[in-house]
PDB file of C-alpha atoms in Angstrom:
ATOM      1  CA  MET A   1     -13.032  -3.234  -0.851  1.00  0.00           C
ATOM      2  CA  LEU A   2     -12.740  -7.011  -1.819  1.00  0.00           C
ATOM      3  CA  SER A   3      -9.268  -8.066  -2.674  1.00  0.00           C
ATOM      4  CA  LEU A   4      -9.564 -10.784  -5.301  1.00  0.00           C
ATOM      5  CA  LEU A   5      -6.082 -11.771  -6.019  1.00  0.00           C
ATOM      6  CA  SER A   6      -2.537 -11.179  -4.585  1.00  0.00           C
ATOM      7  CA  PHE A   7       1.000 -12.312  -5.529  1.00  0.00           C
ATOM      8  CA  VAL A   8       4.439 -11.827  -3.972  1.00  0.00           C
ATOM      9  CA  VAL A   9       7.428 -12.229  -6.196  1.00  0.00           C
ATOM     10  CA  THR A  10      10.934 -11.811  -4.599  1.00  0.00           C
ATOM     11  CA  ALA A  11      14.278 -11.890  -6.354  1.00  0.00           C
ATOM     12  CA  ASN A  12      17.122 -12.573  -4.098  1.00  0.00           C
ATOM     13  CA  ALA A  13      20.351 -14.665  -3.988  1.00  0.00           C
ATOM     14  CA  GLN A  14      19.690 -15.897  -0.776  1.00  0.00           C
ATOM     15  CA  VAL A  15      17.253 -18.894  -0.017  1.00  0.00           C
ATOM     16  CA  GLU A  16      15.493 -17.440   3.125  1.00  0.00           C
ATOM     17  CA  ILE A  17      14.302 -13.872   3.433  1.00  0.00           C
ATOM     18  CA  ALA A  18      12.884 -12.524   6.517  1.00  0.00           C
ATOM     19  CA  PHE A  19      10.492  -9.762   5.562  1.00  0.00           C
ATOM     20  CA  SER A  20       6.703  -9.359   5.154  1.00  0.00           C
ATOM     21  CA  PRO A  21       4.749  -8.328   2.010  1.00  0.00           C
ATOM     22  CA  ASP A  22       2.833  -5.080   2.205  1.00  0.00           C
ATOM     23  CA  CYS A  23      -0.564  -6.097   0.127  1.00  0.00           C
ATOM     24  CA  PRO A  24      -0.743  -3.040  -2.170  1.00  0.00           C
ATOM     25  CA  GLY A  25      -3.996  -1.159  -1.746  1.00  0.00           C
ATOM     26  CA  ALA A  26      -4.912  -3.027   1.460  1.00  0.00           C
ATOM     27  CA  THR A  27      -2.291  -2.907   4.336  1.00  0.00           C
ATOM     28  CA  THR A  28       1.159  -1.793   4.786  1.00  0.00           C
ATOM     29  CA  GLY A  29       3.515  -3.281   7.551  1.00  0.00           C
ATOM     30  CA  PRO A  30       6.622  -2.022   9.079  1.00  0.00           C
ATOM     31  CA  ASP A  31       9.078  -4.355   7.876  1.00  0.00           C
ATOM     32  CA  ILE A  32      11.886  -3.454   5.476  1.00  0.00           C
ATOM     33  CA  MET A  33      13.120  -5.363   2.409  1.00  0.00           C
ATOM     34  CA  PRO A  34      16.636  -6.880   3.016  1.00  0.00           C
ATOM     35  CA  GLN A  35      19.442  -4.831   1.453  1.00  0.00           C
ATOM     36  CA  TRP A  36      19.499  -5.295  -2.256  1.00  0.00           C
ATOM     37  CA  SER A  37      16.458  -7.634  -2.292  1.00  0.00           C
ATOM     38  CA  ILE A  38      13.621  -6.713  -4.942  1.00  0.00           C
ATOM     39  CA  ASP A  39      10.071  -7.453  -4.175  1.00  0.00           C
ATOM     40  CA  TRP A  40       7.145  -7.049  -6.683  1.00  0.00           C
ATOM     41  CA  GLU A  41       3.632  -7.368  -5.035  1.00  0.00           C
ATOM     42  CA  THR A  42       0.657  -7.393  -7.340  1.00  0.00           C
ATOM     43  CA  GLY A  43      -3.166  -7.911  -7.029  1.00  0.00           C
ATOM     44  CA  SER A  44      -6.609  -6.909  -8.112  1.00  0.00           C
ATOM     45  CA  SER A  45      -9.576  -5.642  -6.288  1.00  0.00           C
ATOM     46  CA  TYR A  46     -13.134  -4.512  -6.660  1.00  0.00           C
ATOM     47  CA  GLU A  47     -14.933  -1.710  -4.945  1.00  0.00           C
ATOM     48  CA  TRP A  48     -18.717  -0.852  -5.052  1.00  0.00           C
ATOM     49  CA  ASN A  49     -19.825   2.835  -4.056  1.00  0.00           C
ATOM     50  CA  ARG A  50     -23.015   4.495  -3.744  1.00  0.00           C
ATOM     51  CA  ARG A  51     -22.674   8.181  -3.443  1.00  0.00           C
ATOM     52  CA  ASN A  52     -25.796  10.575  -3.851  1.00  0.00           C
ATOM     53  CA  GLY A  53     -28.012   7.975  -5.276  1.00  0.00           C
ATOM     54  CA  ALA A  54     -25.397   6.813  -7.829  1.00  0.00           C
ATOM     55  CA  HIS A  55     -23.816   3.449  -8.074  1.00  0.00           C
ATOM     56  CA  GLU A  56     -20.079   3.112  -8.918  1.00  0.00           C
ATOM     57  CA  HIS A  57     -18.074   0.122  -9.685  1.00  0.00           C
ATOM     58  CA  THR A  58     -14.375   0.058  -9.782  1.00  0.00           C
ATOM     59  CA  TRP A  59     -12.099  -2.703 -10.749  1.00  0.00           C
ATOM     60  CA  THR A  60      -8.311  -2.382 -10.063  1.00  0.00           C
ATOM     61  CA  ILE A  61      -7.151  -4.409 -12.826  1.00  0.00           C
ATOM     62  CA  ASN A  62      -3.541  -4.488 -11.536  1.00  0.00           C
ATOM     63  CA  THR A  63      -1.889  -2.970  -8.737  1.00  0.00           C
ATOM     64  CA  SER A  64       1.908  -3.354  -8.714  1.00  0.00           C
ATOM     65  CA  LEU A  65       4.101  -2.349  -5.906  1.00  0.00           C
ATOM     66  CA  PHE A  66       8.083  -2.827  -6.372  1.00  0.00           C
ATOM     67  CA  ARG A  67      10.156  -2.519  -3.275  1.00  0.00           C
ATOM     68  CA  LEU A  68      14.185  -2.373  -3.141  1.00  0.00           C
ATOM     69  CA  GLY A  69      15.981  -2.741   0.070  1.00  0.00           C
ATOM     70  CA  LEU A  70      18.671   0.032   0.184  1.00  0.00           C
ATOM     71  CA  THR A  71      20.058  -0.501   3.584  1.00  0.00           C
ATOM     72  CA  THR A  72      18.907  -2.535   6.538  1.00  0.00           C
ATOM     73  CA  ASN A  73      16.864   0.320   7.472  1.00  0.00           C
ATOM     74  CA  VAL A  74      15.501   2.003   4.299  1.00  0.00           C
ATOM     75  CA  GLU A  75      13.639   0.802   1.131  1.00  0.00           C
ATOM     76  CA  LEU A  76      12.735   2.479  -2.042  1.00  0.00           C
ATOM     77  CA  ARG A  77       9.097   1.953  -3.303  1.00  0.00           C
ATOM     78  CA  PHE A  78       7.339   2.527  -6.831  1.00  0.00           C
ATOM     79  CA  GLN A  79       3.768   1.717  -7.247  1.00  0.00           C
ATOM     80  CA  LEU A  80       1.387   1.736 -10.524  1.00  0.00           C
ATOM     81  CA  ASP A  81      -2.092   0.879 -10.528  1.00  0.00           C
ATOM     82  CA  GLU A  82      -4.561   0.536 -13.385  1.00  0.00           C
ATOM     83  CA  SER A  83      -8.203   0.662 -12.893  1.00  0.00           C
ATOM     84  CA  ALA A  84     -11.561   0.815 -14.713  1.00  0.00           C
ATOM     85  CA  THR A  85     -14.833   2.411 -13.335  1.00  0.00           C
ATOM     86  CA  LEU A  86     -18.301   2.056 -14.462  1.00  0.00           C
ATOM     87  CA  ALA A  87     -20.548   5.086 -13.124  1.00  0.00           C
ATOM     88  CA  SER A  88     -23.813   6.318 -14.679  1.00  0.00           C
ATOM     89  CA  GLN A  89     -23.783   3.918 -17.554  1.00  0.00           C
ATOM     90  CA  LYS A  90     -20.216   5.367 -18.548  1.00  0.00           C
ATOM     91  CA  LEU A  91     -17.062   3.148 -18.439  1.00  0.00           C
ATOM     92  CA  TYR A  92     -13.592   4.862 -17.922  1.00  0.00           C
ATOM     93  CA  GLY A  93     -10.151   3.652 -17.144  1.00  0.00           C
ATOM     94  CA  GLY A  94      -6.477   4.445 -16.979  1.00  0.00           C
ATOM     95  CA  ILE A  95      -3.593   4.663 -14.386  1.00  0.00           C
ATOM     96  CA  SER A  96      -5.184   5.088 -11.000  1.00  0.00           C
ATOM     97  CA  ASN A  97      -2.080   5.374  -8.746  1.00  0.00           C
ATOM     98  CA  ALA A  98       1.340   6.237  -9.633  1.00  0.00           C
ATOM     99  CA  SER A  99       3.828   6.947  -6.645  1.00  0.00           C
ATOM    100  CA  VAL A 100       7.356   6.937  -5.449  1.00  0.00           C
ATOM    101  CA  GLY A 101       8.349   6.667  -1.816  1.00  0.00           C
ATOM    102  CA  THR A 102      10.453   5.233   0.778  1.00  0.00           C
ATOM    103  CA  LYS A 103       9.812   3.199   4.016  1.00  0.00           C
ATOM    104  CA  ILE A 104      12.214   3.839   6.964  1.00  0.00           C
ATOM    105  CA  LYS A 105      12.509   1.538  10.122  1.00  0.00           C
ATOM    106  CA  VAL A 106      12.153   3.641  13.334  1.00  0.00           C
ATOM    107  CA  PHE A 107      12.092   1.156  15.969  1.00  0.00           C
ATOM    108  CA  GLU A 108      12.504  -2.747  16.109  1.00  0.00           C
ATOM    109  CA  GLY A 109       9.931  -3.024  18.972  1.00  0.00           C
ATOM    110  CA  ALA A 110      10.452  -4.510  22.405  1.00  0.00           C
ATOM    111  CA  LYS A 111       8.547  -5.370  25.477  1.00  0.00           C
ATOM    112  CA  GLY A 112       5.201  -4.602  24.337  1.00  0.00           C
ATOM    113  CA  LEU A 113       6.303  -1.556  22.183  1.00  0.00           C
ATOM    114  CA  PRO A 114       5.258  -1.864  18.536  1.00  0.00           C
ATOM    115  CA  LYS A 115       7.645  -2.397  15.836  1.00  0.00           C
ATOM    116  CA  THR A 116       7.522   1.156  13.964  1.00  0.00           C
ATOM    117  CA  ALA A 117       8.317   2.553  10.567  1.00  0.00           C
ATOM    118  CA  PHE A 118       7.829   5.716   8.566  1.00  0.00           C
ATOM    119  CA  LEU A 119       6.367   5.712   5.260  1.00  0.00           C
ATOM    120  CA  GLY A 120       6.735   8.712   2.865  1.00  0.00           C
ATOM    121  CA  THR A 121       5.218   8.693  -0.581  1.00  0.00           C
ATOM    122  CA  ILE A 122       4.946  11.230  -3.313  1.00  0.00           C
ATOM    123  CA  LEU A 123       1.860  11.052  -5.767  1.00  0.00           C
ATOM    124  CA  LEU A 124       2.513  11.738  -9.103  1.00  0.00           C
ATOM    125  CA  PRO A 125       0.182  13.901 -11.065  1.00  0.00           C
ATOM    126  CA  GLY A 126      -1.647  12.910 -14.175  1.00  0.00           C
ATOM    127  CA  SER A 127      -2.817  14.889 -17.401  1.00  0.00           C
ATOM    128  CA  SER A 128      -6.170  16.846 -17.451  1.00  0.00           C
ATOM    129  CA  GLN A 129      -7.444  13.628 -19.249  1.00  0.00           C
ATOM    130  CA  SER A 130      -6.836  11.429 -16.076  1.00  0.00           C
ATOM    131  CA  HIS A 131      -9.913  10.336 -14.306  1.00  0.00           C
ATOM    132  CA  TYR A 132      -7.828   9.050 -11.222  1.00  0.00           C
ATOM    133  CA  LEU A 133      -4.526  10.863 -10.842  1.00  0.00           C
ATOM    134  CA  PRO A 134      -4.163  14.158  -9.020  1.00  0.00           C
ATOM    135  CA  LYS A 135      -3.633  17.288 -11.144  1.00  0.00           C
ATOM    136  CA  HIS A 136      -0.639  18.392  -8.827  1.00  0.00           C
ATOM    137  CA  ILE A 137       2.040  16.535  -6.968  1.00  0.00           C
ATOM    138  CA  GLY A 138       0.362  14.987  -3.663  1.00  0.00           C
ATOM    139  CA  VAL A 139       2.297  13.558  -0.550  1.00  0.00           C
ATOM    140  CA  GLN A 140       1.408  10.748   1.935  1.00  0.00           C
ATOM    141  CA  SER A 141       2.924  10.249   5.276  1.00  0.00           C
ATOM    142  CA  HIS A 142       2.244   7.319   7.667  1.00  0.00           C
ATOM    143  CA  LEU A 143       3.549   5.859  10.701  1.00  0.00           C
ATOM    144  CA  LEU A 144       3.231   1.995  10.618  1.00  0.00           C
ATOM    145  CA  PHE A 145       2.961  -0.259  13.807  1.00  0.00           C
ATOM    146  CA  GLU A 146       2.955  -3.822  14.361  1.00  0.00           C
ATOM    147  CA  ASN A 147       2.689  -5.771  17.791  1.00  0.00           C
ATOM    148  CA  ASN A 148       2.834  -9.551  18.051  1.00  0.00           C
ATOM    149  CA  ILE A 149       0.091 -11.307  19.793  1.00  0.00           C
ATOM    150  CA  THR A 150       1.244 -14.821  19.550  1.00  0.00           C
ATOM    151  CA  GLU A 151       3.949 -16.754  17.679  1.00  0.00           C
ATOM    152  CA  PHE A 152       1.772 -16.829  14.770  1.00  0.00           C
ATOM    153  CA  PHE A 153      -0.496 -13.851  15.160  1.00  0.00           C
ATOM    154  CA  SER A 154       0.272 -10.259  15.077  1.00  0.00           C
ATOM    155  CA  ILE A 155      -1.799  -6.885  14.703  1.00  0.00           C
ATOM    156  CA  GLY A 156      -0.661  -4.260  12.474  1.00  0.00           C
ATOM    157  CA  TYR A 157      -1.992  -0.602  12.547  1.00  0.00           C
ATOM    158  CA  ASP A 158      -1.055   2.720  10.742  1.00  0.00           C
ATOM    159  CA  ILE A 159      -2.022   6.334  11.023  1.00  0.00           C
ATOM    160  CA  GLY A 160      -1.292   8.809   8.316  1.00  0.00           C
ATOM    161  CA  VAL A 161      -2.376  11.975   6.350  1.00  0.00           C
ATOM    162  CA  GLU A 162      -2.732  12.114   2.401  1.00  0.00           C
ATOM    163  CA  TRP A 163      -2.923  15.534   0.584  1.00  0.00           C
ATOM    164  CA  SER A 164      -3.233  15.685  -3.104  1.00  0.00           C
ATOM    165  CA  SER A 165      -3.180  19.314  -3.393  1.00  0.00           C
ATOM    166  CA  GLU A 166      -6.751  19.400  -4.640  1.00  0.00           C
ATOM    167  CA  THR A 167      -8.506  20.075  -1.254  1.00  0.00           C
ATOM    168  CA  HIS A 168      -7.514  22.696   1.371  1.00  0.00           C
ATOM    169  CA  ARG A 169      -7.294  20.007   4.209  1.00  0.00           C
ATOM    170  CA  PRO A 170      -5.532  16.710   3.953  1.00  0.00           C
ATOM    171  CA  ASP A 171      -7.307  13.378   4.451  1.00  0.00           C
ATOM    172  CA  ILE A 172      -6.408  11.533   7.676  1.00  0.00           C
ATOM    173  CA  PHE A 173      -6.245   7.595   7.432  1.00  0.00           C
ATOM    174  CA  PHE A 174      -6.200   4.994  10.081  1.00  0.00           C
ATOM    175  CA  GLY A 175      -5.963   1.259   9.299  1.00  0.00           C
ATOM    176  CA  ALA A 176      -5.666  -2.058  11.247  1.00  0.00           C
ATOM    177  CA  GLY A 177      -5.166  -5.579  10.147  1.00  0.00           C
ATOM    178  CA  LEU A 178      -4.854  -8.968  11.722  1.00  0.00           C
ATOM    179  CA  ASN A 179      -1.847 -10.971  10.398  1.00  0.00           C
ATOM    180  CA  PHE A 180      -1.415 -14.600  10.442  1.00  0.00           C
ATOM    181  CA  GLN A 181       1.865 -16.312   9.768  1.00  0.00           C
ATOM    182  CA  PRO A 182       1.708 -20.110  10.051  1.00  0.00           C
ATOM    183  CA  THR A 183       5.433 -20.696   9.572  1.00  0.00           C
ATOM    184  CA  ASP A 184       8.697 -18.788   9.866  1.00  0.00           C
ATOM    185  CA  ARG A 185       8.955 -19.193   5.876  1.00  0.00           C
TER     186      ARG A 185
END
């Protein structure tokens, strides 16, 4: 997946905010939004797949993730994505992800042990006309980890399962990313 554009907009009365953005559709860090802070993260992406000899191009036109810090250890999340796909000379589009969830801080991290959080998400179903959304409610469950390497670099990684109720077995997910933060702002 190629990420083309990413913005982070934060609404908070305080001048300095200690949190890290999640980069919707790419990575999710273990940090929680500060209490009563609101965050809007948005972006676009392009994917190219070749399955069974057919080529499929998908543009995520807008991915929007809204995060609200409820307590120092819990945030509420809502995500809505819009996509368009060209496959076999046919173009279709619509809402490609609609979900509600929470992220809960489990461990702050210390002495080489990673910062840890739990991410639970409910995937909202679509109508029979939907090309992307599951037909029934689905769930995602992830454990999110992050270790500091230096003052500026950290590595984030997570493992999780997703079950959209359309298969007999859940999909297992593993992701990792190198993070660079040049300043404390």
